Amino acid sequence: MQRLLLAVPVMFGVLLVGFLLMQVVPTDPAIVRAGPNASAEVIAQIRTDLGLDEPLYVQFALYLWRLLQGDLGVSIINNVPVAGELASTIGPTLELMLASLIWSIPLGIAMGTVGAYWRGALIDRVVMAFSVAGVSVPVFFLGLVLIWFVGFQWQWLPFTGREGPLWTWQGLRAIILPAITLGGVFVGPVARMTRTAVLDVLGADHVRTARAKGLTERLVVTRHALRNAMVPVVTLIGLQIGFLLGGAVVTETVFSWPGVGRLAVGAILSSDFPMAQGTIIVLSMGFILVNLTVDLLYGVLDPRVRAS
Amino acid sequence: MSTTVTEIVAPARPGTLKLLLREPAAAVALAIVVLVILAALLAPWLAPYDPFETDLMAVMQPPDDKYLLGTDGQGRDMLSRMLFGLRVTLAMGALSLGIGGAIGVAMGFAAAYYRRVDGLLMRLADIMLSFPAILFGLAIAAIFGPGVTAVVIALAVATVPLMARIARSTALVVLGQDYIEAARAQGMGDARLIWRHLMPNCASPILVFATLRFGQVILLGSALSFLGLGAQPPIAELGAMAAQGRTFLFFAPHISVIPAIGIFVVVLAFNVLGDALRDALDPRLRV
């Protein structure tokens, strides 16, 4: 609940920063909207329509009002509405993230559990070495290596762009390499966090009781240890979503994946301020929403949180 | 009546360095960190060629006797560029960690010491933590334009709340100790108390965090440079070099792969060292 209350001023702050961003950049939105061949009268008319002659706080209110109606301005570069571009890129970004998480989280949890159970054994050392390598490898390195071998040398899978919806054969093939890249850097942190959480739980009294009752080791681990370790794991995975977002921006760039991250980078590099502003607002809002969802999930997994 | 005085001798505390070197991986990591820092510092003397000098007769040369790591797309010596690139990458990391860390420590200590501002400062930290570093990177590059400065600012900002939390929680433990009470009773002033007692006793957790954070900052900084938001050509920076090499990936993979491996090795060394340092400095883990 506290987090929910905090999210409101944070979202407001994001919008305010986004608004101020447009105040410091050297472009006049009226001239941009009017297009290159507009007359002075048309520009003046647009200035009045957009409220650009009003004081800043009025402009901010107008800006929020336009935002509510889905108007995020138009691109300086190609005059297309920012909202439209965002709408067509959010899908691929979510697709990429889901395709990465769907295999990396279960694998990470499995690796972390195995490492914790056989603590100190060879398998544990392998898990730990793999996860520290995983948190140290640059995302683009993984992507470039996959492109070089799987895509270029062996010609097994495509490596540039999205080739259709996921339920088609072409679309599915195209997302494999980006999803391995982005998920690949996520396995390490998940394994590490799971290992710590399971180690904590394995030493707890209720696990000893479960063993004393004569439950099989498998039941002890899956029912008693892992289930109780899930609460910290989910929280920590939630905290890593920012890390995932950073990885997604790089992965999209490496594989020319048509997502929000690539759109954002392209907009910044070409000084397309309205587009940059729109992408940053959407990415921030998305991130805040994910954090809130994780908090709520925390309550579902641990009834004690709900009570307090 | 005679009493036997049993002298209680504390077991000699092995030095941190000794504990650290007991683990082979940590020893290797420490060696790499030292070597990398030396290589970056001595780059102008170690580099066999001028890192900016182009030789259009020798572009995209694979590694050979003349060019140990080959040449890049403009015929510049890769080894020289790697050494200078390491310099920029490490400096970028050190600057952002230094600035963000100092502000974070000040914020954390202030929150722990002056409890009236605790709530306010920690809510501020929470809000800053609501955003991942990459978003700071994108936003700051959008405002100030891409460049090393934008990356340093973004990574410093992203480091502040993390360091503030570590410093605060460590300081709270230290401030609860008796010797703080004793120092206060002796009439020691706030500034002196913080400098003489709080700082030294909070050093280990802060050092561990800084080591681990340095690896992350390098990784993030090189990613931003790879995207084109950081170091701009012709500056040699490992992430930017990997990005430039991407164009020639299919003809000359070494141009982008060598800098990428460089980043990987440096970050890995700092992460392994940070983990080992934490184990060595945390007495609870010592058996």
Coordinates of C-alpha atoms in Angstrom, one line a residue, chain A residues 73-291:
Chain A
G73 CA 3.2 15.0 -30.1
V74 CA 4.7 14.2 -33.5
S75 CA 8.1 13.1 -34.5
I76 CA 10.5 15.9 -35.7
I77 CA 12.1 13.5 -38.2
N78 CA 9.2 12.0 -40.1
N79 CA 6.1 13.8 -38.7
V80 CA 4.3 10.7 -37.6
P81 CA 2.4 10.7 -34.3
V82 CA 4.6 9.5 -31.4
A83 CA 1.7 7.6 -29.8
G84 CA 1.3 5.5 -33.0
E85 CA 4.9 4.6 -33.1
L86 CA 4.9 3.6 -29.5
A87 CA 1.7 1.5 -29.9
S88 CA 3.4 -0.5 -32.6
T89 CA 6.7 -1.1 -30.7
I90 CA 5.4 -1.9 -27.2
G91 CA 4.1 -5.3 -28.4
P92 CA 7.5 -6.5 -29.8
T93 CA 9.3 -5.4 -26.6
L94 CA 6.8 -7.2 -24.3
E95 CA 7.1 -10.3 -26.6
L96 CA 10.9 -10.2 -26.3
M97 CA 10.8 -9.8 -22.5
L98 CA 8.3 -12.6 -22.1
A99 CA 10.2 -15.0 -24.4
S100 CA 13.3 -14.3 -22.4
L101 CA 11.8 -14.7 -19.0
I102 CA 9.8 -17.9 -19.8
W103 CA 13.0 -20.0 -20.0
S104 CA 15.5 -18.0 -17.9
I105 CA 13.5 -17.8 -14.7
P106 CA 12.7 -21.6 -14.4
L107 CA 16.3 -22.4 -15.4
G108 CA 17.7 -19.9 -12.9
I109 CA 15.4 -21.2 -10.1
A110 CA 16.4 -24.8 -10.9
M111 CA 20.1 -24.0 -11.0
G112 CA 19.9 -22.0 -7.7
T113 CA 18.0 -24.8 -5.9
V114 CA 20.5 -27.5 -7.1
G115 CA 23.4 -25.3 -6.0
A116 CA 21.9 -24.7 -2.6
Y117 CA 21.0 -28.4 -2.0
W118 CA 24.5 -29.6 -2.9
R119 CA 26.2 -26.7 -1.3
G120 CA 30.0 -26.7 -1.7
A121 CA 29.9 -29.6 -4.1
L122 CA 31.3 -29.4 -7.6
I123 CA 27.8 -28.8 -9.1
D124 CA 27.4 -25.8 -6.7
R125 CA 30.7 -24.4 -7.8
V126 CA 29.6 -24.7 -11.5
V127 CA 26.3 -23.0 -10.8
M128 CA 28.1 -20.2 -8.9
A129 CA 30.7 -19.8 -11.6
F130 CA 28.0 -19.7 -14.3
S131 CA 26.0 -17.1 -12.5
V132 CA 28.9 -14.7 -11.7
A133 CA 29.9 -15.0 -15.4
G134 CA 26.2 -14.3 -16.3
V135 CA 26.2 -11.0 -14.3
S136 CA 29.5 -10.0 -15.8
V137 CA 28.9 -10.6 -19.5
P138 CA 27.9 -7.6 -21.7
V139 CA 24.6 -8.3 -23.4
F140 CA 25.9 -7.2 -26.7
F141 CA 28.8 -9.7 -26.5
L142 CA 26.4 -12.6 -26.0
G143 CA 24.3 -11.2 -28.9
L144 CA 27.3 -10.8 -31.3
V145 CA 28.6 -14.3 -30.5
L146 CA 25.2 -15.8 -31.3
I147 CA 24.9 -13.8 -34.5
W148 CA 28.3 -14.8 -35.6
F149 CA 28.0 -18.6 -34.9
V150 CA 24.3 -19.5 -35.0
G151 CA 23.2 -16.9 -37.5
F152 CA 26.1 -16.3 -39.8
Q153 CA 28.4 -19.4 -39.7
W154 CA 25.9 -22.1 -39.3
Q155 CA 22.9 -20.2 -40.8
W156 CA 20.5 -21.9 -38.4
L157 CA 18.4 -18.9 -37.3
P158 CA 17.6 -15.4 -38.5
F159 CA 19.1 -12.5 -36.6
T160 CA 17.7 -9.3 -37.9
G161 CA 14.3 -8.0 -37.0
R162 CA 11.0 -9.5 -36.2
E163 CA 9.5 -11.7 -39.0
G164 CA 5.9 -11.9 -37.9
P165 CA 3.7 -13.0 -35.0
L166 CA 5.0 -15.6 -32.6
W167 CA 2.5 -18.2 -33.7
T168 CA 3.9 -18.4 -37.1
W169 CA 7.0 -20.5 -37.8
Q170 CA 8.9 -17.5 -39.2
G171 CA 8.1 -15.3 -36.3
L172 CA 9.0 -17.9 -33.8
R173 CA 12.4 -18.6 -35.4
A174 CA 13.2 -14.9 -35.4
I175 CA 12.7 -14.4 -31.7
I176 CA 14.9 -17.3 -30.6
L177 CA 18.3 -15.6 -30.8
P178 CA 17.2 -12.3 -29.1
A179 CA 15.4 -14.3 -26.4
I180 CA 18.5 -16.4 -25.7
T181 CA 20.6 -13.3 -25.5
L182 CA 18.3 -11.4 -23.2
G183 CA 17.4 -14.4 -21.1
G184 CA 21.0 -15.5 -21.0
V185 CA 22.1 -12.5 -18.9
F186 CA 19.0 -13.0 -16.6
V187 CA 19.7 -16.7 -15.6
G188 CA 22.8 -15.8 -13.5
P189 CA 21.1 -13.3 -11.1
V190 CA 18.0 -15.5 -10.7
A191 CA 20.2 -18.6 -9.9
R192 CA 22.2 -16.5 -7.4
M193 CA 19.2 -15.2 -5.6
T194 CA 17.4 -18.5 -5.5
R195 CA 20.5 -20.2 -4.1
T196 CA 20.8 -17.8 -1.2
A197 CA 17.0 -18.0 -0.5
V198 CA 16.9 -21.8 -0.6
L199 CA 20.1 -22.0 1.6
D200 CA 18.3 -19.9 4.2
V201 CA 15.2 -22.0 4.2
L202 CA 17.0 -25.4 4.1
G203 CA 18.4 -24.5 7.6
A204 CA 15.0 -23.7 9.0
D205 CA 13.2 -25.7 11.7
H206 CA 10.2 -26.7 9.5
V207 CA 12.5 -28.3 7.0
R208 CA 14.2 -30.4 9.8
T209 CA 10.7 -31.3 11.0
A210 CA 9.7 -32.4 7.4
R211 CA 12.8 -34.6 7.2
A212 CA 12.1 -36.0 10.7
K213 CA 8.6 -36.9 9.6
G214 CA 10.3 -39.1 7.0
L215 CA 9.2 -37.2 3.9
T216 CA 11.2 -38.0 0.8
E217 CA 14.0 -35.5 0.0
R218 CA 12.2 -34.5 -3.1
L219 CA 9.1 -33.5 -1.2
V220 CA 11.2 -31.7 1.4
V221 CA 12.9 -29.6 -1.3
T222 CA 9.9 -28.9 -3.5
R223 CA 7.1 -28.5 -1.0
H224 CA 8.9 -27.2 2.1
A225 CA 12.1 -25.4 1.0
L226 CA 11.4 -24.1 -2.5
R227 CA 7.9 -22.9 -1.7
N228 CA 9.1 -20.8 1.2
A229 CA 12.1 -19.5 -0.7
M230 CA 9.7 -18.2 -3.5
V231 CA 8.8 -15.0 -1.6
P232 CA 12.3 -13.5 -1.5
V233 CA 13.0 -14.9 -5.0
V234 CA 9.9 -13.2 -6.5
T235 CA 10.8 -9.9 -4.8
L236 CA 14.4 -10.0 -6.0
I237 CA 13.3 -11.0 -9.6
G238 CA 11.0 -8.0 -9.5
L239 CA 14.0 -5.8 -8.5
Q240 CA 15.9 -7.1 -11.5
I241 CA 13.3 -6.0 -14.0
G242 CA 15.2 -2.8 -14.4
F243 CA 18.3 -4.8 -15.3
L244 CA 16.1 -6.7 -17.8
L245 CA 14.9 -3.4 -19.3
G246 CA 18.5 -2.3 -19.9
G247 CA 19.3 -5.6 -21.5
A248 CA 16.2 -5.3 -23.7
V249 CA 17.3 -1.9 -25.1
V250 CA 20.7 -3.4 -26.1
T251 CA 19.3 -6.6 -27.4
E252 CA 16.8 -4.8 -29.6
T253 CA 19.6 -2.7 -31.0
V254 CA 21.8 -5.7 -31.7
F255 CA 19.1 -7.7 -33.4
S256 CA 17.3 -4.7 -35.0
W257 CA 14.2 -5.9 -33.0
P258 CA 11.4 -3.2 -33.6
G259 CA 10.8 -2.4 -29.9
V260 CA 10.5 0.6 -27.7
G261 CA 14.1 0.5 -26.6
R262 CA 15.5 0.6 -30.1
L263 CA 13.0 3.4 -30.9
A264 CA 14.2 5.4 -27.9
V265 CA 17.9 5.0 -28.8
G266 CA 17.2 6.0 -32.4
A267 CA 15.2 9.0 -31.3
I268 CA 17.9 10.2 -29.0
L269 CA 20.6 9.8 -31.5
S270 CA 18.7 11.7 -34.2
S271 CA 17.6 14.4 -31.7
D272 CA 13.9 13.5 -32.2
F273 CA 12.9 15.1 -28.9
P274 CA 9.1 14.4 -28.9
M275 CA 9.8 10.8 -29.8
A276 CA 12.5 10.5 -27.1
Q277 CA 10.2 12.0 -24.6
G278 CA 7.4 9.6 -25.4
T279 CA 9.6 6.5 -25.3
I280 CA 11.1 7.5 -22.0
I281 CA 7.7 8.2 -20.4
V282 CA 6.4 4.9 -21.6
L283 CA 9.4 2.9 -20.4
S284 CA 9.3 4.6 -17.0
M285 CA 5.6 4.1 -16.6
G286 CA 5.9 0.4 -17.6
F287 CA 8.7 0.0 -15.1
I288 CA 6.7 1.5 -12.3
L289 CA 3.7 -0.7 -13.1
V290 CA 5.9 -3.8 -13.1
N291 CA 7.2 -2.9 -9.7

